[in-house]
Coordinates of C-alpha atoms in Angstrom, one line a residue:
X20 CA 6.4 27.3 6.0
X21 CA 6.2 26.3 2.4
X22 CA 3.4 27.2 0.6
X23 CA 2.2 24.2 -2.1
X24 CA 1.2 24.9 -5.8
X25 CA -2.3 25.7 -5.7
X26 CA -5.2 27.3 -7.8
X27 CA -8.4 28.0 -6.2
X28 CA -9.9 28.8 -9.6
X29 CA -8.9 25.5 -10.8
X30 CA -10.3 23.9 -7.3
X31 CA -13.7 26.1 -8.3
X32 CA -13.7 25.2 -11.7
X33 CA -14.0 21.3 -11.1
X34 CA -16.5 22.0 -8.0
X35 CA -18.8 23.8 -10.4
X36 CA -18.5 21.4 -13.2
X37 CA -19.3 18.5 -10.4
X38 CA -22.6 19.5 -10.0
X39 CA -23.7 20.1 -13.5
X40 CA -22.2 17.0 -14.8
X41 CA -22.8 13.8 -13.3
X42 CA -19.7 11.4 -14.8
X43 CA -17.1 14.3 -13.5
X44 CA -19.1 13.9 -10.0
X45 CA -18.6 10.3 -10.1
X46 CA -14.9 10.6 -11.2
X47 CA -13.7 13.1 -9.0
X48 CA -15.2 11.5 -6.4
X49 CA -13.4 8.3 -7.0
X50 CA -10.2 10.2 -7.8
X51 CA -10.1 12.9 -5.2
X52 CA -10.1 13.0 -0.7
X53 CA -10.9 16.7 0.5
X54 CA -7.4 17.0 1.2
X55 CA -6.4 17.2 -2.0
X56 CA -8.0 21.2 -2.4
X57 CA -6.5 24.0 -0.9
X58 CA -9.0 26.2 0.3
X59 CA -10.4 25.3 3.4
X60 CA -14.2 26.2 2.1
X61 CA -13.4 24.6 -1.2
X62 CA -12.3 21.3 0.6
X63 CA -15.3 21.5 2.8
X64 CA -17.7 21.8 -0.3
X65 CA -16.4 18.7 -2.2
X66 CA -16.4 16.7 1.7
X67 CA -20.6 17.5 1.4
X68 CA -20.3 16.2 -2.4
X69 CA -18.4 13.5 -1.4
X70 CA -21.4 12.5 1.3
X71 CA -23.6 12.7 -1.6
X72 CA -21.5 10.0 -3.6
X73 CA -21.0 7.7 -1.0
X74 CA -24.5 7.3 0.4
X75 CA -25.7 7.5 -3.1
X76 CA -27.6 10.5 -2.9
X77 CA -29.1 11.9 -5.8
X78 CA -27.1 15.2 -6.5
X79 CA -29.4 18.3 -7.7
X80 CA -28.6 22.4 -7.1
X81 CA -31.4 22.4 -4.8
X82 CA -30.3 19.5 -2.8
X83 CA -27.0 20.3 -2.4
X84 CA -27.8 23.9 -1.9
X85 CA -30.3 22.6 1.0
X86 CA -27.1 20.8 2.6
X87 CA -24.6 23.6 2.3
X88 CA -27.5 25.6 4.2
X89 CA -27.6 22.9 7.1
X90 CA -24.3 23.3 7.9
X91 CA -22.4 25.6 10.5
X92 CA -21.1 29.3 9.2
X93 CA -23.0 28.4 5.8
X94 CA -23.0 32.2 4.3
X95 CA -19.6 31.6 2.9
X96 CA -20.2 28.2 1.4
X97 CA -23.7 29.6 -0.3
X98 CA -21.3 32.5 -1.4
X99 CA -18.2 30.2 -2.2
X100 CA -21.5 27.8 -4.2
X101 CA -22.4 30.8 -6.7
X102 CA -18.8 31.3 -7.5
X103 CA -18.3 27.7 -8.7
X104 CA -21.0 27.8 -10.8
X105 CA -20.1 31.3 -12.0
X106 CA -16.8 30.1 -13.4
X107 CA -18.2 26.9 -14.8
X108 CA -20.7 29.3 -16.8
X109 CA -18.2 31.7 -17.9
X110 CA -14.9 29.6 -18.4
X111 CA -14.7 26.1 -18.4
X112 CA -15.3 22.9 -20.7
X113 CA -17.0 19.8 -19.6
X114 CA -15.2 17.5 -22.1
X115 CA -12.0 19.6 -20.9
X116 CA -12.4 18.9 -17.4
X117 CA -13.6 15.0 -18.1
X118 CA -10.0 15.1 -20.3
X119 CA -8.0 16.5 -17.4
X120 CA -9.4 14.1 -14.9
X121 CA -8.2 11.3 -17.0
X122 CA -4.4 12.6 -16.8
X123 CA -4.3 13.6 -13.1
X124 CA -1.8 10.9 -11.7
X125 CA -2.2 13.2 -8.3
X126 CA -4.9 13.2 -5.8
X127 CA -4.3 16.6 -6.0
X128 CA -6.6 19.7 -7.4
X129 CA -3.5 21.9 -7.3
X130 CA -1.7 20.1 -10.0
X131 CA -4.1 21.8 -13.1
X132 CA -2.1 24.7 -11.8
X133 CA -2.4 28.5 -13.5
X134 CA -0.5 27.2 -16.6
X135 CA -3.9 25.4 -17.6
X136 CA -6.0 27.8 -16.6
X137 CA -4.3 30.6 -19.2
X138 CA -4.7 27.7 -21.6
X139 CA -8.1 26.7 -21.0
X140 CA -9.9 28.8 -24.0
X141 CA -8.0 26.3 -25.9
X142 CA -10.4 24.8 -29.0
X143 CA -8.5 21.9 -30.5
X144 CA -8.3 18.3 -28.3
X145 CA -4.2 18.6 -29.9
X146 CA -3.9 22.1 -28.7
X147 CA -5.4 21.0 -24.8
X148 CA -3.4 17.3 -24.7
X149 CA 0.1 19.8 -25.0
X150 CA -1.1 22.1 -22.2
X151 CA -1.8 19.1 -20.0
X152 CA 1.5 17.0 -21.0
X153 CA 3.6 20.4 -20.3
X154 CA 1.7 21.0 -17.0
X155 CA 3.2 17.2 -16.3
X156 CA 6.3 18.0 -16.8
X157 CA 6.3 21.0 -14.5
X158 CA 4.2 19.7 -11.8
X159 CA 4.1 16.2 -10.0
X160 CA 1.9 16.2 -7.0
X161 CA 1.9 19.9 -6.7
X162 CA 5.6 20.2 -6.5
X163 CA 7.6 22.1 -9.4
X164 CA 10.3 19.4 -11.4
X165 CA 13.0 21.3 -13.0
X166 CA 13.5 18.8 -16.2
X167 CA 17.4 19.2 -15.7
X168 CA 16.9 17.1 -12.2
X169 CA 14.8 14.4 -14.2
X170 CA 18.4 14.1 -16.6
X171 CA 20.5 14.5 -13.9
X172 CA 18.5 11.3 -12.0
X173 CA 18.8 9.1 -14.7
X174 CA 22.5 9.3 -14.9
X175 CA 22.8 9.3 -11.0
X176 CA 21.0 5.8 -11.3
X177 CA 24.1 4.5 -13.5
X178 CA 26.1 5.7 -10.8
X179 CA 24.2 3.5 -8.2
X180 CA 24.5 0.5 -10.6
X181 CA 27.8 0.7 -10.3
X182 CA 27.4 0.6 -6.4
X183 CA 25.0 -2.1 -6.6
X184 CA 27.2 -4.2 -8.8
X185 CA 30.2 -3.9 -6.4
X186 CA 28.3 -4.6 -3.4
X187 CA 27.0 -8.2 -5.2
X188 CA 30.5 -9.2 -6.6
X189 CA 31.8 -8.9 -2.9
X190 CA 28.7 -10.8 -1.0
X191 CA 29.7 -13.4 -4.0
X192 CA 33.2 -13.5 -3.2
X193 CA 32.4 -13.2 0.6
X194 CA 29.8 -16.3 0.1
X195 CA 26.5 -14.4 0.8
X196 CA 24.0 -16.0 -1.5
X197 CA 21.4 -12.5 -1.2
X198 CA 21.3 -8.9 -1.9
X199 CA 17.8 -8.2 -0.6
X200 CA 16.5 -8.1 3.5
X201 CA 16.6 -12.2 4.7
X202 CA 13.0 -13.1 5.6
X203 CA 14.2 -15.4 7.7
X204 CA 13.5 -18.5 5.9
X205 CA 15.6 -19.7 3.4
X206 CA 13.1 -21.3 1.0
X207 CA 11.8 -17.8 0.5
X208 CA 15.0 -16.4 0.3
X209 CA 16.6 -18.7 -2.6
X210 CA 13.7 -18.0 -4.5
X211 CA 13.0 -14.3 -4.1
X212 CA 16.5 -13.2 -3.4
X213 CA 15.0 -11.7 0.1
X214 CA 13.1 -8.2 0.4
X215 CA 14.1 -6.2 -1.7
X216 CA 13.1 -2.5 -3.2
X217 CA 10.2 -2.0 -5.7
X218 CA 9.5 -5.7 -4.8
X219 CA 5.6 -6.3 -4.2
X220 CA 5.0 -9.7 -3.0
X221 CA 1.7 -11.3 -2.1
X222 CA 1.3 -13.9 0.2
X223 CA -2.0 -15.4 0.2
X224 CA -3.9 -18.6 1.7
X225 CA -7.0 -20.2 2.6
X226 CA -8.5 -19.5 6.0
X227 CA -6.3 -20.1 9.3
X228 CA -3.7 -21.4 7.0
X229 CA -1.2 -18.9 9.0
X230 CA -0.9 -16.0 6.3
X231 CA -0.6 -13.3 9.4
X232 CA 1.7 -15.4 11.5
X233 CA 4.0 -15.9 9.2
X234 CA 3.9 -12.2 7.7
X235 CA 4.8 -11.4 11.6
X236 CA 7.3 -13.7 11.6
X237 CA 9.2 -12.5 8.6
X238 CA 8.5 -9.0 9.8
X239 CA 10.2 -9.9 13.5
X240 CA 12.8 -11.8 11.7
X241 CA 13.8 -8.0 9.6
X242 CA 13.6 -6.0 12.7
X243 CA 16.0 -8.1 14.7
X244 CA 18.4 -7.5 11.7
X245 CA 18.2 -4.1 11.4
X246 CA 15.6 -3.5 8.9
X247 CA 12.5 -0.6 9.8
X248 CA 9.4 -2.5 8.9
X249 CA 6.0 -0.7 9.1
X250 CA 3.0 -3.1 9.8
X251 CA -0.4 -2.1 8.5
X252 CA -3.0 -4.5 10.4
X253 CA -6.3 -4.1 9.1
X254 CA -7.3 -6.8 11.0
X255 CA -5.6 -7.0 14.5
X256 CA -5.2 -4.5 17.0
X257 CA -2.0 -3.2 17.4
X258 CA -1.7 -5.1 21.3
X259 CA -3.0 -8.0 19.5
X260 CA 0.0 -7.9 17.0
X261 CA 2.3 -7.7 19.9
X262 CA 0.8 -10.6 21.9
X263 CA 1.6 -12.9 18.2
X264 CA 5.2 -11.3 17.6
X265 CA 5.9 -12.4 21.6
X266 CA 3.3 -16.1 20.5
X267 CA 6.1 -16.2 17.8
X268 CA 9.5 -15.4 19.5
X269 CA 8.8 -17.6 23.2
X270 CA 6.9 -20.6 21.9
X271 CA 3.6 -19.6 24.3
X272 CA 0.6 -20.2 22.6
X273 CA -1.3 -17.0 22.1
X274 CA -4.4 -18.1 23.7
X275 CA -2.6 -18.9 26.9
X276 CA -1.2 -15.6 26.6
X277 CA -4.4 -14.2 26.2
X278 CA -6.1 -16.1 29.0
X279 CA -3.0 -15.9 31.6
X280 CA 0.3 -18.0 32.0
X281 CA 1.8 -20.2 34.6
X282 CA 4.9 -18.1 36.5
X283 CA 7.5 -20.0 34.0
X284 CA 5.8 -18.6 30.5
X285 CA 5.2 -15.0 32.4
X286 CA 8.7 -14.7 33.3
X287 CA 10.0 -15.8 29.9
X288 CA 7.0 -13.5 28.3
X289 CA 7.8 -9.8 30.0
X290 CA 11.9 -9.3 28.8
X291 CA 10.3 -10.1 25.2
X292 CA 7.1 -7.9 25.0
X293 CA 9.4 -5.0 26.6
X294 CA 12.5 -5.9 24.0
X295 CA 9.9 -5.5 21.4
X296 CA 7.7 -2.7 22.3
X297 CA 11.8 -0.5 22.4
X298 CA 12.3 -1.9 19.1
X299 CA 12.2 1.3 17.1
X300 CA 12.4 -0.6 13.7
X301 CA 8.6 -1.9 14.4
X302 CA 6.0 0.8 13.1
X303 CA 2.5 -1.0 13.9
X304 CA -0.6 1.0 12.4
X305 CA -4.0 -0.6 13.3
X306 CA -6.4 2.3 12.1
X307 CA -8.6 2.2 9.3
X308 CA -7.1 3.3 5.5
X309 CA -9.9 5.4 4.4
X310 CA -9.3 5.8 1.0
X311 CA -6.3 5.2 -2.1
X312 CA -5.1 8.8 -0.5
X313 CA -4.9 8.1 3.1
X314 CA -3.1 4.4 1.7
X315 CA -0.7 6.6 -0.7
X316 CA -0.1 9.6 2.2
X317 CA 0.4 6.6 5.3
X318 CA 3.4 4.8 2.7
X319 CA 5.1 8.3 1.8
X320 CA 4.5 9.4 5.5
X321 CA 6.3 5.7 6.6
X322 CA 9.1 6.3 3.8
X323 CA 9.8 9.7 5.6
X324 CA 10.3 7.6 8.5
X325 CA 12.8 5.2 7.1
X326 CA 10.8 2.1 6.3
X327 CA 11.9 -0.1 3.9
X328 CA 9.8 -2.8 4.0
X329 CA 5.5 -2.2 4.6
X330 CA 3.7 -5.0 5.6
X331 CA -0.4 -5.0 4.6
X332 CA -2.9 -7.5 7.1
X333 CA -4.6 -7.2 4.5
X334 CA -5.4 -5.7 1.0
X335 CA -9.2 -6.1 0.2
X336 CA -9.7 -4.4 4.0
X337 CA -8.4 -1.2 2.4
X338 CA -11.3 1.4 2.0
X339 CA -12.3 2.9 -1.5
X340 CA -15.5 4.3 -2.9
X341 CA -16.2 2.2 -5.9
X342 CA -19.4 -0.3 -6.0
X343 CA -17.8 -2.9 -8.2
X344 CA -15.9 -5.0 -5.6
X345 CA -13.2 -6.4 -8.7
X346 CA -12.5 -2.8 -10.1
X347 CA -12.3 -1.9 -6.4
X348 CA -9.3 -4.5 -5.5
X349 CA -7.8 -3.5 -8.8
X350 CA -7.4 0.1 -7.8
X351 CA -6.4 -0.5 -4.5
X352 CA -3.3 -3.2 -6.1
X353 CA -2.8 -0.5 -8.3
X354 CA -1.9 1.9 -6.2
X355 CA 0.0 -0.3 -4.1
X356 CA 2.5 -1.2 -6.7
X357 CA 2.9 2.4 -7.7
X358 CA 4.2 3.9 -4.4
X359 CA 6.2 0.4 -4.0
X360 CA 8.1 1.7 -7.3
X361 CA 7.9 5.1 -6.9
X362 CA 9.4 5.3 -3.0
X363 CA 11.6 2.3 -3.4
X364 CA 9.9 0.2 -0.2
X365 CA 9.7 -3.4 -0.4
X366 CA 5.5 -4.5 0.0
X367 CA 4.0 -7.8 1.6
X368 CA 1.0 -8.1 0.9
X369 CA -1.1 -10.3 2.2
X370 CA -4.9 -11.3 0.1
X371 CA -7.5 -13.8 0.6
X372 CA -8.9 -16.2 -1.9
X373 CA -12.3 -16.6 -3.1
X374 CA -14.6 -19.2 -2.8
X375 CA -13.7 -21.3 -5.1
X376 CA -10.1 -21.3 -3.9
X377 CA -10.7 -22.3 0.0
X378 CA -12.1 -25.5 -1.0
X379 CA -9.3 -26.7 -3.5
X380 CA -6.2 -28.4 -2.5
X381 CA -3.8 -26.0 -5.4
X382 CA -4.8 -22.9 -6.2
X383 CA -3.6 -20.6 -8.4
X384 CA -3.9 -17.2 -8.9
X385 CA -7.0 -16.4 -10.5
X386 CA -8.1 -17.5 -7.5
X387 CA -7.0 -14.3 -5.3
X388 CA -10.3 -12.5 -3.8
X389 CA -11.6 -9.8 -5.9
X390 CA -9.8 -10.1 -9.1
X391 CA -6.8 -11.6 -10.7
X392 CA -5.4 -8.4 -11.2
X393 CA -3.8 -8.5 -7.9
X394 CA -1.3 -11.5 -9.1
X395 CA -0.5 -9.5 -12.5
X396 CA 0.8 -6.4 -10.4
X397 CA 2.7 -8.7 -7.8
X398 CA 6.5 -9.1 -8.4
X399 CA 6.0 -12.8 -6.3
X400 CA 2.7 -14.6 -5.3
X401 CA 2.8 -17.3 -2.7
X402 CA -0.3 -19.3 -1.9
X403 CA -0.8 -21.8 1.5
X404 CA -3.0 -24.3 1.8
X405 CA -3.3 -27.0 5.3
X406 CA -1.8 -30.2 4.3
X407 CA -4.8 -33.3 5.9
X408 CA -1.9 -33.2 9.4
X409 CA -2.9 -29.6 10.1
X410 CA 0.5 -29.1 11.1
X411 CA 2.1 -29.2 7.5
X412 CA 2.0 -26.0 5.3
X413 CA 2.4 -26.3 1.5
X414 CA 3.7 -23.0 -0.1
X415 CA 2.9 -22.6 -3.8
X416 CA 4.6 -20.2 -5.6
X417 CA 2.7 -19.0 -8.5
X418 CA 4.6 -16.3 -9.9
X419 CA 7.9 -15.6 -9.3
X420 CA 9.5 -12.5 -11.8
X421 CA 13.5 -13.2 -11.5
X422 CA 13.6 -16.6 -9.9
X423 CA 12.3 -20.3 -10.2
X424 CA 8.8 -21.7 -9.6
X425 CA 9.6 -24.5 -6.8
X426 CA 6.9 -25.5 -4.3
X427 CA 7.8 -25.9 -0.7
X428 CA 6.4 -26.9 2.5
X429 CA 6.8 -25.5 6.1
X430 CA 6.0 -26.4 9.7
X431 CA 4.1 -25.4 12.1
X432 CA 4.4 -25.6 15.9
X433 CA 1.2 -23.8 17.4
X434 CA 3.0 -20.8 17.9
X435 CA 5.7 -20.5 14.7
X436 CA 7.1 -21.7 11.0
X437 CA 9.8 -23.9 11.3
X438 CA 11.7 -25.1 8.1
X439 CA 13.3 -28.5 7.5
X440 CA 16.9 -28.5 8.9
X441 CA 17.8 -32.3 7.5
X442 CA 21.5 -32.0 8.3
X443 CA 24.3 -30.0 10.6
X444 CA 25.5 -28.6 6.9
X445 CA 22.3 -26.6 6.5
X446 CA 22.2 -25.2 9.7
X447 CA 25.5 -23.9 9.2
X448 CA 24.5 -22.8 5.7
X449 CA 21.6 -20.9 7.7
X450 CA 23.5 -19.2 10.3
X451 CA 25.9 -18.0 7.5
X452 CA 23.6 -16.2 5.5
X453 CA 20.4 -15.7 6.4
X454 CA 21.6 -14.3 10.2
X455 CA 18.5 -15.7 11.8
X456 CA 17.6 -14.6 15.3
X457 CA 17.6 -17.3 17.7
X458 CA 15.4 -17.3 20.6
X459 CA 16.3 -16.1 24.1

């Protein structure tokens, strides 16, 4: 088994200074899930600090000292306790440890590392700022980077350009208008060029406007063709996400599915819901993101598994400590369009509006629940509205980084999207290049 990076010194060191100083309590509690320290009794101290912070506790020696006691096997916390505050006393800086928190990209203890720690004595800001940028440049997340490898990637990415630009000459010659994963619909497609790595696109709406429906349709649509989609639904179970992916692929409504079917809509419903439960290119998770951690381990742990597209029902349901609801949603998009970029997965996200937005027949993106930070990280931002019919869905698209800013407008059965197909041409076009699945 390999053994990560790690320093329990450094994991001490930033336990002690929590308690003594109360912005690198709040900061390390916003940065940092237990998981991120090594030692199982350090990890258990900053889970009873973490308590603290999140039912807004006011955080004293005694207090905590009082907590460590109540808990089971407590001799070696109280004992682990006096070392932490030891080390703050004899080594460590508070305006050090508030610098270092500001440069961890990691939620990860381990990446301060021993190189620091020889470096902590350390008097000029100059002199720290060199130890933390070399430190960097060794470690990312806790594993070592030889700087040859980052060289060696960049030209390895020329290498894949070339690749790239073959593989688009010859769907040009060959009369393939895309280069990313078809959605499905070819409104979406001609603007967006499809799915495509690094690409974080937001599709928001007003209430019941179909913003799940149609992310399950898009992600049926990529599994059909090949493409591993994982589906984070913060909302439905993951049976209930079924029922709407079979809703969406037989034309039953999902409340008669949910209430019971005549024999005709049962026998059409079982080959389905089996065909899809076998699909192994479907990866439904319908348990609660915790925190930015759990959100960045679930995305790494889905890359592992060969996603290349995640689907998020939906973003301001993600968990993470921070009172002020707009700085939370910024974090959260954030982090989202890092591991997008950094593991090369395609996002769709889906985001409410606010207030304001529900009751307004266009809106725009400032309009996004929580904050409009949302739409600046997005690659793409589509909103939907109800058209006065109820059946009639405009799609806005608000931002759009590489292609045009065209409105459209889609149908809606009941059960399904369903684009205008005005002539036997565009069908054709359709079946061409998009590779559509057609119903059984």
């Amino acid at each position: 088994m390999t053994v990560i990076n790690h320093d329990v010194n450094a994991e001490m060191c930033l336990i002690g200074t929590m308690i003594v100083d109360q912005e690198i309590f709040d900061r390390a509690c916003q940065t940092l899930d237990p998981e991120a320290f090594y030692d199982p009794v350090n990890m258990k101290l900053f889970s009873i600090l973490k308590d603290f912070y999140t039912n807004s506790i006011v955080l004293t020696k005694d207090t905590f000292i009082s907590q460590v006691r109540s808990e089971e096997d407590y001799s070696q916390g109280l004992s682990r306790l006096h070392e932490c505050l030891q080390f703050v006393n004899r080594k460590s800086s508070i305006g050090f440890l508030k610098m270092l928190l500001n440069t961890w990209k990691r939620c990860r203890v381990v990446a301060a590392c021993q190189n620091i720690l020889k470096n902590i004595n350390k008097s000029s800001l100059e002199e720290i700022r060199e130890v933390i940028d070399s430190t960097q440049n060794k470690f990312d997340g806790g594993k070592p980077v030889d700087l040859n490898e980052i060289y060696e990637g960049e030209f390895e990415g020329f290498k894949n350009h070339d690749a790239w630009l073959e593989n688009t000459q010859n769907s040009h010659l060959t009369g393939k208008v895309i280069t990313g994963h078809s959605t499905g619909f070819r409104e979406l497609d001609s603007r967006f060029n499809g799915l495509y790595p690094v690409q974080y696109l937001v599709l928001a709406g007003q209430p019941g406007s179909g913003k799940t429906t149609l992310a399950l349709q898009i992600t049926r649509n990529l599994i059909e063709n090949g493409v591993k989609v994982a589906f984070i639904s913060l909302e439905l179970t993951r049976e209930q996400v079924y029922k709407k992916l079979c809703s969406i692929e037989t034309d039953i409504p999902y409340m008669t599915i949910e209430r019971g079917m005549n024999n005709h809509d049962f026998h059409r419903y079982i080959p389905i819901s089996r065909r899809l439960k076998e699909n192994k290119n479907l990866l439904v998770f319908d348990h609660t993101v915790k925190s930015l951690g759990h959100l960045r381990s679930l995305l790494r742990k889905f890359k592992d598994y060969g996603c290349q597209v995640v689907c998020i029902d939906y973003l301001s349901l993600i968990n993470h400590v921070n009172k002020n609801n707009t700085e939370r949603i910024e974090q959260i998009s954030s982090a989202i369009r890092e591991e997008l970029k950094e593991l090369k997965l395609a996002g769709l996200v889906l985001s409410q509006l606010n207030r304001e937005g529900e009751k307004i027949e266009q809106p725009e993106m400032y309009h996004l629940f929580g904050s409009g930070q949302v739409g600046r990280d997005a690659y793409n931002c589509i909103i939907m509205t109800k058209k006065r019919d109820q059946l009639m869905r405009k799609v806005f698209v608000r931002k759009n980084r590489f292609g045009i800013m065209q409105d459209f407008e889609l149908d809606f059965n009941g059960c399904r999207f369903i684009e205008y197909k005005n002539t036997i041409e565009e069908e054709v076009y359709n079946a061409k290049h998009f590779s559509v699945h057609k119903n059984d």
